[in-house]
Tab-separated table of C-alpha atoms and ligand atoms in Angstrom:
chain	number	residue	atom	x	y	z
A	1	MET	CA	-17.996	-19.010	-13.216
A	2	VAL	CA	-17.290	-15.502	-11.914
A	3	ASN	CA	-14.913	-12.838	-13.231
A	4	THR	CA	-12.316	-11.609	-10.739
A	5	LYS	CA	-10.179	-9.740	-13.299
A	6	VAL	CA	-9.930	-5.966	-12.929
A	7	SER	CA	-7.901	-3.344	-14.752
A	8	LEU	CA	-5.736	-1.023	-12.653
A	9	CYS	CA	-4.506	2.007	-14.616
A	10	GLY	CA	-4.563	0.005	-17.852
A	11	ILE	CA	-2.854	-3.128	-16.503
A	12	GLU	CA	-5.005	-6.218	-16.037
A	13	LEU	CA	-4.937	-8.020	-12.678
A	14	ASP	CA	-6.163	-11.627	-12.405
A	15	ASN	CA	-7.806	-10.551	-9.181
A	16	PRO	CA	-7.814	-7.337	-7.112
A	17	ILE	CA	-5.879	-8.711	-4.105
A	18	ILE	CA	-2.529	-7.013	-3.432
A	19	PRO	CA	-0.310	-7.481	-0.355
A	20	ALA	CA	0.449	-4.023	0.995
A	21	SER	CA	3.894	-2.477	1.138
A	22	GLY	CA	5.850	-3.173	4.291
A	23	THR	CA	4.007	-6.402	5.056
A	24	PHE	CA	5.387	-8.542	2.221
A	25	GLY	CA	9.034	-7.492	1.794
A	26	TYR	CA	10.029	-8.294	-1.786
A	27	GLY	CA	7.883	-11.415	-1.724
A	28	ALA	CA	10.730	-13.945	-1.308
A	29	GLU	CA	9.719	-15.273	2.131
A	30	PHE	CA	6.088	-15.693	1.040
A	31	ALA	CA	7.123	-17.387	-2.226
A	32	LYS	CA	8.635	-20.149	-0.076
A	33	LEU	CA	5.181	-20.746	1.422
A	34	TYR	CA	2.964	-20.558	-1.704
A	35	ASP	CA	2.976	-19.619	-5.375
A	36	ILE	CA	2.619	-15.838	-5.157
A	37	ASP	CA	1.695	-15.634	-8.857
A	38	CYS	CA	-1.853	-16.257	-7.558
A	39	LEU	CA	-1.927	-12.619	-6.364
A	40	GLY	CA	-3.126	-9.670	-8.426
A	41	THR	CA	0.284	-8.162	-7.749
A	42	PHE	CA	2.096	-7.013	-4.597
A	43	SER	CA	3.494	-3.707	-3.421
A	44	PHE	CA	7.107	-4.057	-2.324
A	45	LYS	CA	8.766	-2.414	0.678
A	46	GLY	CA	8.929	1.382	0.489
A	47	THR	CA	12.178	2.338	-1.225
A	48	THR	CA	14.218	5.481	-0.697
A	49	ARG	CA	17.288	6.840	-2.494
A	50	GLU	CA	19.698	5.813	0.278
A	51	PRO	CA	19.599	2.604	2.341
A	52	ARG	CA	17.871	3.155	5.703
A	53	PHE	CA	18.273	1.230	8.937
A	54	GLY	CA	14.926	2.456	10.238
A	55	ASN	CA	13.924	3.555	13.727
A	56	PRO	CA	15.335	2.218	17.015
A	57	THR	CA	13.552	-0.757	18.603
A	58	PRO	CA	11.042	-1.560	19.942
A	59	ARG	CA	9.124	-0.583	16.849
A	60	ILE	CA	6.116	-2.905	17.044
A	61	ALA	CA	3.401	-2.808	19.708
A	62	GLU	CA	0.151	-4.713	20.017
A	63	ALA	CA	-3.144	-2.848	20.038
A	64	PRO	CA	-6.798	-3.885	20.335
A	65	GLY	CA	-7.872	-5.055	16.879
A	66	GLY	CA	-4.487	-4.413	15.303
A	67	MET	CA	-0.922	-3.296	15.834
A	68	LEU	CA	1.300	-0.253	15.882
A	69	ASN	CA	4.490	-0.008	13.858
A	70	SER	CA	7.211	2.592	13.778
A	71	VAL	CA	9.583	0.876	11.362
A	72	GLY	CA	10.869	4.137	9.909
A	73	LEU	CA	11.185	3.124	6.257
A	74	GLN	CA	13.899	0.532	6.710
A	75	ASN	CA	15.003	-0.496	3.219
A	76	PRO	CA	18.179	-1.285	1.259
A	77	GLY	CA	17.955	1.762	-1.049
A	78	ILE	CA	17.124	2.074	-4.743
A	79	ASP	CA	20.502	0.842	-6.090
A	80	HIS	CA	20.198	-2.433	-4.190
A	81	VAL	CA	16.561	-2.878	-5.211
A	82	ILE	CA	17.388	-2.444	-8.899
A	83	GLU	CA	20.598	-4.487	-8.847
A	84	HIS	CA	19.520	-7.337	-6.538
A	85	GLU	CA	15.867	-7.456	-5.459
A	86	LEU	CA	14.229	-7.041	-8.872
A	87	PRO	CA	16.474	-9.573	-10.681
A	88	GLU	CA	15.957	-12.035	-7.801
A	89	MET	CA	12.189	-11.453	-7.890
A	90	LYS	CA	12.120	-12.668	-11.520
A	91	ARG	CA	12.685	-16.184	-10.192
A	92	TYR	CA	9.488	-16.304	-8.127
A	93	PHE	CA	7.073	-13.605	-9.370
A	94	HIS	CA	6.050	-13.345	-13.014
A	95	LYS	CA	3.646	-10.403	-13.116
A	96	PRO	CA	4.106	-6.627	-13.060
A	97	VAL	CA	4.960	-5.593	-9.503
A	98	MET	CA	3.979	-2.402	-7.681
A	99	ALA	CA	6.975	-0.354	-6.527
A	100	ASN	CA	6.379	1.628	-3.335
A	101	VAL	CA	8.519	4.760	-3.183
A	102	SER	CA	9.255	6.977	-0.174
A	103	GLY	CA	11.291	10.113	0.182
A	104	PHE	CA	12.453	13.082	2.214
A	105	SER	CA	12.253	15.716	-0.528
A	106	VAL	CA	10.306	16.302	-3.732
A	107	GLU	CA	13.551	15.696	-5.644
A	108	GLU	CA	14.133	12.346	-3.933
A	109	PHE	CA	10.644	11.097	-4.808
A	110	ALA	CA	11.194	12.108	-8.435
A	111	GLU	CA	14.684	10.628	-8.623
A	112	VAL	CA	13.668	7.235	-7.221
A	113	CYS	CA	10.621	7.081	-9.521
A	114	GLY	CA	12.846	8.046	-12.453
A	115	ARG	CA	15.224	5.182	-11.642
A	116	LEU	CA	12.321	2.714	-11.550
A	117	ASP	CA	10.911	3.992	-14.831
A	118	THR	CA	13.291	1.795	-16.831
A	119	CYS	CA	12.609	-1.375	-14.795
A	120	GLU	CA	10.369	-3.512	-16.996
A	121	GLN	CA	9.079	-5.597	-14.044
A	122	VAL	CA	7.577	-2.521	-12.396
A	123	GLY	CA	3.964	-1.963	-13.441
A	124	TRP	CA	2.925	0.863	-11.120
A	125	LEU	CA	4.609	3.317	-8.792
A	126	GLU	CA	2.881	3.733	-5.443
A	127	VAL	CA	4.217	6.977	-4.031
A	128	ASN	CA	4.074	6.953	-0.246
A	129	ILE	CA	3.436	10.488	0.983
A	130	SER	CA	1.960	9.128	4.186
A	131	CYS	CA	4.520	7.406	6.436
A	132	PRO	CA	3.820	8.633	10.004
A	133	ASN	CA	7.111	7.288	11.402
A	134	VAL	CA	9.784	9.598	9.989
A	135	HIS	CA	10.654	13.220	10.564
A	136	GLY	CA	11.110	15.707	7.725
A	137	GLY	CA	9.526	13.455	5.090
A	138	GLY	CA	6.836	10.826	4.747
A	139	MET	CA	3.507	12.055	6.025
A	140	SER	CA	4.489	15.734	5.917
A	141	PHE	CA	4.019	15.541	2.113
A	142	GLY	CA	0.616	13.937	2.402
A	143	THR	CA	-1.070	16.185	4.937
A	144	ASP	CA	-0.887	19.344	2.841
A	145	ALA	CA	-2.753	19.484	-0.480
A	146	LYS	CA	-0.245	21.805	-2.177
A	147	MET	CA	2.715	19.665	-1.156
A	148	ALA	CA	0.915	16.479	-2.227
A	149	ALA	CA	0.303	18.074	-5.633
A	150	ARG	CA	3.963	19.132	-5.921
A	151	VAL	CA	5.197	15.611	-5.292
A	152	THR	CA	2.646	14.226	-7.766
A	153	SER	CA	3.690	16.636	-10.539
A	154	ALA	CA	7.393	16.003	-9.962
A	155	VAL	CA	6.960	12.246	-10.012
A	156	LYS	CA	4.768	12.351	-13.104
A	157	ARG	CA	7.496	14.278	-14.931
A	158	ALA	CA	10.020	11.580	-13.956
A	159	THR	CA	8.163	8.479	-15.171
A	160	ARG	CA	5.831	7.149	-17.839
A	161	LYS	CA	4.537	4.421	-15.529
A	162	PRO	CA	1.155	4.810	-13.794
A	163	VAL	CA	1.519	6.703	-10.516
A	164	LEU	CA	-0.677	5.956	-7.502
A	165	MET	CA	-0.370	8.437	-4.646
A	166	LYS	CA	-0.649	6.704	-1.234
A	167	LEU	CA	-2.501	8.952	1.183
A	168	SER	CA	-2.475	9.434	4.925
A	169	PRO	CA	-5.655	9.176	7.009
A	170	ASN	CA	-4.138	11.640	9.502
A	171	VAL	CA	-5.850	14.612	7.861
A	172	THR	CA	-9.056	16.556	8.323
A	173	ASP	CA	-10.180	16.383	4.701
A	174	ILE	CA	-8.967	13.335	2.751
A	175	ALA	CA	-11.050	14.345	-0.274
A	176	GLU	CA	-9.127	17.626	-0.628
A	177	ILE	CA	-5.740	15.827	-0.682
A	178	ALA	CA	-6.979	13.181	-3.131
A	179	ARG	CA	-8.404	15.821	-5.455
A	180	ALA	CA	-5.127	17.767	-5.368
A	181	CYS	CA	-3.190	14.642	-6.392
A	182	ALA	CA	-5.648	13.754	-9.159
A	183	ASP	CA	-5.605	17.338	-10.482
A	184	ALA	CA	-1.786	17.201	-10.516
A	185	GLY	CA	-1.891	14.134	-12.767
A	186	ALA	CA	-1.999	11.105	-10.446
A	187	ASP	CA	-3.178	7.998	-12.306
A	188	GLY	CA	-4.661	6.540	-9.144
A	189	ILE	CA	-4.983	6.969	-5.395
A	190	SER	CA	-4.208	4.378	-2.782
A	191	LEU	CA	-5.499	4.794	0.736
A	192	ILE	CA	-5.220	4.546	3.688
A	193	ASN	CA	-1.807	4.353	5.321
A	194	THR	CA	-1.741	3.869	9.103
A	195	LEU	CA	-3.345	6.087	11.753
A	196	MET	CA	-0.989	7.681	14.250
A	197	GLY	CA	-1.278	6.065	17.647
A	198	MET	CA	0.576	5.256	20.830
A	199	ARG	CA	0.882	2.698	23.671
A	200	ILE	CA	2.360	3.261	27.127
A	201	ASP	CA	4.043	0.640	29.318
A	202	PRO	CA	2.609	1.277	32.823
A	203	ARG	CA	5.576	-0.418	34.527
A	204	ARG	CA	8.105	1.860	32.883
A	205	ARG	CA	5.650	4.774	32.693
A	206	ALA	CA	6.973	5.379	29.216
A	207	PRO	CA	5.890	4.866	25.592
A	208	ILE	CA	6.377	1.278	24.372
A	209	LEU	CA	7.687	2.335	20.980
A	210	ALA	CA	11.168	3.849	20.939
A	211	ASN	CA	9.826	6.410	18.482
A	212	ARG	CA	6.992	7.086	21.010
A	213	THR	CA	4.272	7.050	18.340
A	214	GLY	CA	3.510	4.609	15.550
A	215	GLY	CA	0.998	3.793	12.852
A	216	LEU	CA	-2.100	1.749	13.725
A	217	SER	CA	-3.166	-0.913	11.234
A	218	GLY	CA	-5.307	-4.050	11.362
A	219	GLY	CA	-9.013	-4.791	11.599
A	220	ALA	CA	-9.701	-1.837	13.893
A	221	VAL	CA	-9.043	0.663	11.091
A	222	PHE	CA	-11.233	-1.017	8.450
A	223	PRO	CA	-14.337	1.184	8.932
A	224	ILE	CA	-12.172	4.319	8.767
A	225	ALA	CA	-10.465	3.147	5.582
A	226	LEU	CA	-13.812	2.251	4.055
A	227	ARG	CA	-15.239	5.673	4.894
A	228	MET	CA	-12.248	7.414	3.317
A	229	VAL	CA	-12.343	5.292	0.150
A	230	TRP	CA	-16.012	6.207	-0.095
A	231	GLN	CA	-15.249	9.933	0.279
A	232	VAL	CA	-12.414	9.873	-2.259
A	233	TYR	CA	-14.515	7.946	-4.808
A	234	GLU	CA	-17.012	10.810	-4.680
A	235	VAL	CA	-14.427	13.386	-5.820
A	236	VAL	CA	-11.911	11.718	-8.175
A	237	ASP	CA	-12.255	9.930	-11.511
A	238	VAL	CA	-9.045	7.903	-11.228
A	239	PRO	CA	-8.943	4.343	-9.855
A	240	ILE	CA	-8.628	3.809	-6.109
A	241	VAL	CA	-6.695	1.077	-4.331
A	242	GLY	CA	-8.398	0.568	-0.960
A	243	LEU	CA	-6.488	-0.673	2.063
A	244	GLY	CA	-6.692	-0.592	5.824
A	245	GLY	CA	-7.756	-3.520	7.969
A	246	VAL	CA	-8.846	-5.826	5.132
A	247	ARG	CA	-8.870	-9.415	6.428
A	248	SER	CA	-11.263	-11.376	4.234
A	249	ALA	CA	-12.811	-11.697	0.779
A	250	GLU	CA	-15.957	-10.092	2.189
A	251	ASP	CA	-13.925	-7.079	3.380
A	252	ALA	CA	-12.479	-6.798	-0.141
A	253	ILE	CA	-15.973	-6.783	-1.618
A	254	GLU	CA	-16.999	-4.021	0.814
A	255	MET	CA	-13.952	-1.987	-0.215
A	256	MET	CA	-14.894	-2.347	-3.871
A	257	LEU	CA	-18.491	-1.359	-3.189
A	258	ALA	CA	-17.114	1.803	-1.517
A	259	GLY	CA	-15.145	2.594	-4.667
A	260	ALA	CA	-11.915	0.593	-4.797
A	261	THR	CA	-10.784	-1.010	-8.063
A	262	ALA	CA	-8.225	-3.110	-6.197
A	263	VAL	CA	-7.655	-3.939	-2.537
A	264	GLU	CA	-4.455	-4.170	-0.528
A	265	VAL	CA	-4.053	-6.416	2.496
A	266	GLY	CA	-1.510	-5.310	5.106
A	267	ALA	CA	-1.379	-6.276	8.781
A	268	GLU	CA	-3.240	-9.538	8.163
A	269	ASN	CA	-0.141	-10.892	6.353
A	270	LEU	CA	1.659	-10.647	9.689
A	271	VAL	CA	-1.126	-12.541	11.486
A	272	ASN	CA	-1.394	-15.261	8.844
A	273	PRO	CA	1.209	-15.451	6.053
A	274	PHE	CA	-1.357	-17.270	3.886
A	275	ALA	CA	-3.944	-14.478	4.296
A	276	CYS	CA	-3.697	-13.113	0.745
A	277	ARG	CA	-3.744	-16.544	-0.874
A	278	ASN	CA	-6.793	-17.443	1.252
A	279	ILE	CA	-8.602	-14.248	0.239
A	280	VAL	CA	-7.868	-14.927	-3.452
A	281	ASN	CA	-9.208	-18.478	-3.076
A	282	GLU	CA	-12.301	-17.389	-1.116
A	283	LEU	CA	-13.228	-14.520	-3.428
A	284	PRO	CA	-15.274	-16.513	-6.010
A	285	ALA	CA	-17.471	-18.091	-3.305
A	286	ALA	CA	-17.965	-14.718	-1.598
A	287	MET	CA	-18.962	-13.233	-4.968
A	288	GLU	CA	-21.471	-15.998	-5.575
A	289	LYS	CA	-22.927	-15.483	-2.087
A	290	TYR	CA	-23.770	-11.879	-3.002
A	291	GLY	CA	-24.810	-12.584	-6.596
A	292	ILE	CA	-21.745	-10.870	-8.113
A	293	ARG	CA	-20.767	-12.313	-11.508
A	294	ASP	CA	-18.117	-9.714	-12.368
A	295	LEU	CA	-16.165	-7.632	-9.827
A	296	ASN	CA	-16.115	-4.708	-12.245
A	297	GLU	CA	-19.881	-4.360	-11.756
A	298	ILE	CA	-19.505	-3.521	-8.052
A	299	ILE	CA	-16.761	-0.859	-8.063
A	300	GLY	CA	-18.421	2.085	-6.303
A	301	GLY	CA	-21.663	0.119	-6.363
A	302	ALA	CA	-22.789	1.297	-2.914
A	303	HIS	CA	-22.912	4.988	-3.902
B	1	SIN	C1	7.411	2.434	8.059
B	1	SIN	O1	8.397	1.990	7.440
B	1	SIN	O2	7.542	3.186	9.038
B	1	SIN	C2	6.041	2.059	7.640
B	1	SIN	C3	5.720	2.578	6.311
B	1	SIN	C4	4.606	3.555	6.305
B	1	SIN	O3	3.841	3.637	7.270
B	1	SIN	O4	4.448	4.257	5.313
């Protein structure tokens, strides 16, 4: 019998497996396929103050070992999430959920987090300062340490819930940004978001994505994500949620050895909608294979 329970910012998870924001909606479609209470939790679609239609199409392109997206933070807005999505979610998910928050100003991040502060279903706020697909927001907050710290402080003033800052890999020094967020009061760090990339259609001699560039995710980015989780673990004392190209229970174990307390699974949900359930089910056998009795023993264990 192995122990898969971990504690993320003071809230216990039955296991560390978390579908990543933007790949799981609000969970409803997946709940029709399997009982999503088997998950540690899930991170719901990035929510902004106003509803957003997102970027023009096409906004998905294939890539070797993964995919590019330029969705552009499509979401129904915070009012709709609080009035409709969260009450609906009560019918099919019975654990604290992770709320992913996006914004175009420091004030917007704080306001949306403040609105979610009173929602009892929300366990953690994952503040996305790393979306590469929007202009004047998103990643621009996560590529500058001072700006990342400003968002963190503002959000922390707006909520009593644990705040995880979601970082961009599109930086020279990920450790500097992570340290700035932790120093500004972040309760945890989640990383990585997608890497900026591009595809060109040779027939049209033009970018495939209407937004020209997009974020690369999928198996190809796993070694980069792992390296960055490793680097961040060396410089912060707060828990890390590791994501980027995780596709199996063995990948999750690697992420935890690099320093992650919990592990998000993103693009793989789009390849196989049962991916997260399969990883949860395969985790005990993978632990036994490597002689792991308790996942807590391996967090950062490769340092
Ligand atoms: C998007 O909506 O563009 C994807 C979200 C993100 O990359 O942060």
